[in-house]
Amino acid sequence: MIAVKKEAISKEAVDAWFSEWQAQEARIHEAHSQRDKAAKTLMEEAIQHYEQFVQQASDTTAPFDLHAQYELLPINGNERLQFVKMRPGQYACYRQLDELFIETKKRCARLRLKKS
């Protein structure tokens, strides 16, 4: 399992990461509401944002690997992210990615307490 770097999951770092997601999420939600095909591109950017955070917050220099076990990922995180990546234009994938962001933020808080 790839451990998390405590300094990378500080409240400030996680809040900045999550704030960026909230901005992306609003654009994705609007695109889905308008049935705009841009939702797929916006989702791909959001997926990349999620993967970058997980990789940067983990004690590794390797690029993000969907098959690696990261301490930071929530339960079934790899499988759920794989589902999202398979069809990023679908509304269900957008909802799943939103849940992954929320659960990862909560996991960061738990890991900060645990690593103290």
mmCIF file of C-alpha atoms in Angstrom:
data_model
loop_
_atom_site.group_PDB
_atom_site.id
_atom_site.type_symbol
_atom_site.label_atom_id
_atom_site.label_comp_id
_atom_site.label_asym_id
_atom_site.label_seq_id
_atom_site.Cartn_x
_atom_site.Cartn_y
_atom_site.Cartn_z
ATOM 1 C CA MET A 1 0.000 0.000 0.000
ATOM 2 C CA ILE A 2 1.273 3.451 -0.908
ATOM 3 C CA ALA A 3 1.212 5.554 2.250
ATOM 4 C CA VAL A 4 0.009 9.124 2.421
ATOM 5 C CA LYS A 5 2.353 12.081 3.059
ATOM 6 C CA LYS A 6 1.009 13.871 6.133
ATOM 7 C CA GLU A 7 2.147 17.328 5.007
ATOM 8 C CA ALA A 8 0.350 16.878 1.686
ATOM 9 C CA ILE A 9 -3.025 16.354 3.363
ATOM 10 C CA SER A 10 -2.998 19.441 5.558
ATOM 11 C CA LYS A 11 -6.378 21.110 5.930
ATOM 12 C CA GLU A 12 -5.226 24.017 3.754
ATOM 13 C CA ALA A 13 -3.968 21.751 0.956
ATOM 14 C CA VAL A 14 -7.125 19.631 0.956
ATOM 15 C CA ASP A 15 -9.374 22.704 1.069
ATOM 16 C CA ALA A 16 -7.595 24.215 -1.955
ATOM 17 C CA TRP A 17 -7.882 20.922 -3.857
ATOM 18 C CA PHE A 18 -11.549 20.527 -2.965
ATOM 19 C CA SER A 19 -12.302 24.161 -3.811
ATOM 20 C CA GLU A 20 -10.979 23.561 -7.328
ATOM 21 C CA TRP A 21 -13.227 20.499 -7.580
ATOM 22 C CA GLN A 22 -16.256 22.548 -6.518
ATOM 23 C CA ALA A 23 -15.585 24.999 -9.354
ATOM 24 C CA GLN A 24 -15.191 22.108 -11.806
ATOM 25 C CA GLU A 25 -18.274 20.388 -10.411
ATOM 26 C CA ALA A 26 -20.427 23.465 -11.036
ATOM 27 C CA ARG A 27 -19.325 23.580 -14.678
ATOM 28 C CA ILE A 28 -19.901 19.832 -15.130
ATOM 29 C CA HIS A 29 -23.330 20.043 -13.519
ATOM 30 C CA GLU A 30 -24.308 22.911 -15.822
ATOM 31 C CA ALA A 31 -23.058 21.017 -18.873
ATOM 32 C CA HIS A 32 -25.144 17.977 -17.910
ATOM 33 C CA SER A 33 -28.172 20.201 -17.278
ATOM 34 C CA GLN A 34 -27.807 21.649 -20.769
ATOM 35 C CA ARG A 35 -27.092 18.205 -22.257
ATOM 36 C CA ASP A 36 -23.843 19.697 -23.526
ATOM 37 C CA LYS A 37 -21.247 17.253 -24.841
ATOM 38 C CA ALA A 38 -18.590 19.426 -23.164
ATOM 39 C CA ALA A 39 -19.391 17.512 -19.961
ATOM 40 C CA LYS A 40 -17.101 14.700 -21.111
ATOM 41 C CA THR A 41 -14.105 17.023 -21.547
ATOM 42 C CA LEU A 42 -14.815 18.723 -18.228
ATOM 43 C CA MET A 43 -15.029 15.329 -16.549
ATOM 44 C CA GLU A 44 -11.709 14.234 -18.033
ATOM 45 C CA GLU A 45 -10.099 17.367 -16.558
ATOM 46 C CA ALA A 46 -11.704 16.660 -13.174
ATOM 47 C CA ILE A 47 -10.517 13.047 -13.238
ATOM 48 C CA GLN A 48 -6.994 14.266 -13.922
ATOM 49 C CA HIS A 49 -7.309 16.731 -11.017
ATOM 50 C CA TYR A 50 -8.379 13.885 -8.720
ATOM 51 C CA GLU A 51 -5.566 11.578 -9.818
ATOM 52 C CA GLN A 52 -2.948 14.330 -9.463
ATOM 53 C CA PHE A 53 -4.002 15.014 -5.895
ATOM 54 C CA VAL A 54 -3.910 11.341 -4.932
ATOM 55 C CA GLN A 55 -0.485 10.927 -6.504
ATOM 56 C CA GLN A 56 0.957 14.119 -4.979
ATOM 57 C CA ALA A 57 -0.458 13.318 -1.537
ATOM 58 C CA SER A 58 1.029 9.822 -1.606
ATOM 59 C CA ASP A 59 4.553 8.820 -0.672
ATOM 60 C CA THR A 60 5.633 7.952 -4.209
ATOM 61 C CA THR A 61 7.251 9.630 -7.179
ATOM 62 C CA ALA A 62 5.626 7.302 -9.704
ATOM 63 C CA PRO A 63 2.743 8.575 -11.823
ATOM 64 C CA PHE A 64 -0.781 7.696 -10.707
ATOM 65 C CA ASP A 65 -1.488 4.012 -11.233
ATOM 66 C CA LEU A 66 -5.104 2.883 -11.239
ATOM 67 C CA HIS A 67 -4.012 -0.583 -10.110
ATOM 68 C CA ALA A 68 -1.910 0.559 -7.146
ATOM 69 C CA GLN A 69 -3.327 0.626 -3.630
ATOM 70 C CA TYR A 70 -3.229 4.134 -2.192
ATOM 71 C CA GLU A 71 -3.907 4.706 1.487
ATOM 72 C CA LEU A 72 -5.738 7.888 0.530
ATOM 73 C CA LEU A 73 -8.378 6.260 -1.687
ATOM 74 C CA PRO A 74 -11.766 5.466 -0.155
ATOM 75 C CA ILE A 75 -13.264 1.980 -0.135
ATOM 76 C CA ASN A 76 -13.357 0.519 -3.660
ATOM 77 C CA GLY A 77 -11.762 3.743 -4.885
ATOM 78 C CA ASN A 78 -9.801 2.103 -7.699
ATOM 79 C CA GLU A 79 -12.823 0.265 -9.081
ATOM 80 C CA ARG A 80 -15.037 3.326 -8.800
ATOM 81 C CA LEU A 81 -12.482 5.552 -10.512
ATOM 82 C CA GLN A 82 -12.077 2.982 -13.274
ATOM 83 C CA PHE A 83 -15.869 3.066 -13.780
ATOM 84 C CA VAL A 84 -15.753 6.873 -14.061
ATOM 85 C CA LYS A 85 -12.881 6.778 -16.536
ATOM 86 C CA MET A 86 -14.638 4.275 -18.793
ATOM 87 C CA ARG A 87 -17.539 6.631 -19.601
ATOM 88 C CA PRO A 88 -16.738 10.151 -18.367
ATOM 89 C CA GLY A 89 -19.614 11.693 -20.334
ATOM 90 C CA GLN A 90 -22.310 9.850 -18.375
ATOM 91 C CA TYR A 91 -24.199 11.558 -15.576
ATOM 92 C CA ALA A 92 -23.786 8.513 -13.302
ATOM 93 C CA CYS A 93 -20.005 8.841 -13.626
ATOM 94 C CA TYR A 94 -20.197 12.512 -12.684
ATOM 95 C CA ARG A 95 -22.143 11.601 -9.529
ATOM 96 C CA GLN A 96 -19.637 8.853 -8.712
ATOM 97 C CA LEU A 97 -16.698 11.239 -9.134
ATOM 98 C CA ASP A 98 -18.412 13.738 -6.846
ATOM 99 C CA GLU A 99 -18.743 11.022 -4.207
ATOM 100 C CA LEU A 100 -15.071 10.079 -4.613
ATOM 101 C CA PHE A 101 -14.018 13.686 -4.011
ATOM 102 C CA ILE A 102 -16.227 13.981 -0.912
ATOM 103 C CA GLU A 103 -15.106 10.647 0.540
ATOM 104 C CA THR A 104 -11.433 11.384 -0.162
ATOM 105 C CA LYS A 105 -11.729 14.734 1.609
ATOM 106 C CA LYS A 106 -13.206 12.954 4.649
ATOM 107 C CA ARG A 107 -10.486 10.309 4.480
ATOM 108 C CA CYS A 108 -7.836 13.034 4.514
ATOM 109 C CA ALA A 109 -9.304 14.381 7.752
ATOM 110 C CA ARG A 110 -9.289 10.917 9.339
ATOM 111 C CA LEU A 111 -5.707 10.280 8.197
ATOM 112 C CA ARG A 112 -4.557 13.634 9.606
ATOM 113 C CA LEU A 113 -5.904 12.596 13.006
ATOM 114 C CA LYS A 114 -4.457 9.106 12.731
ATOM 115 C CA LYS A 115 -0.994 10.324 11.685
ATOM 116 C CA SER A 116 -0.758 12.864 14.548
#
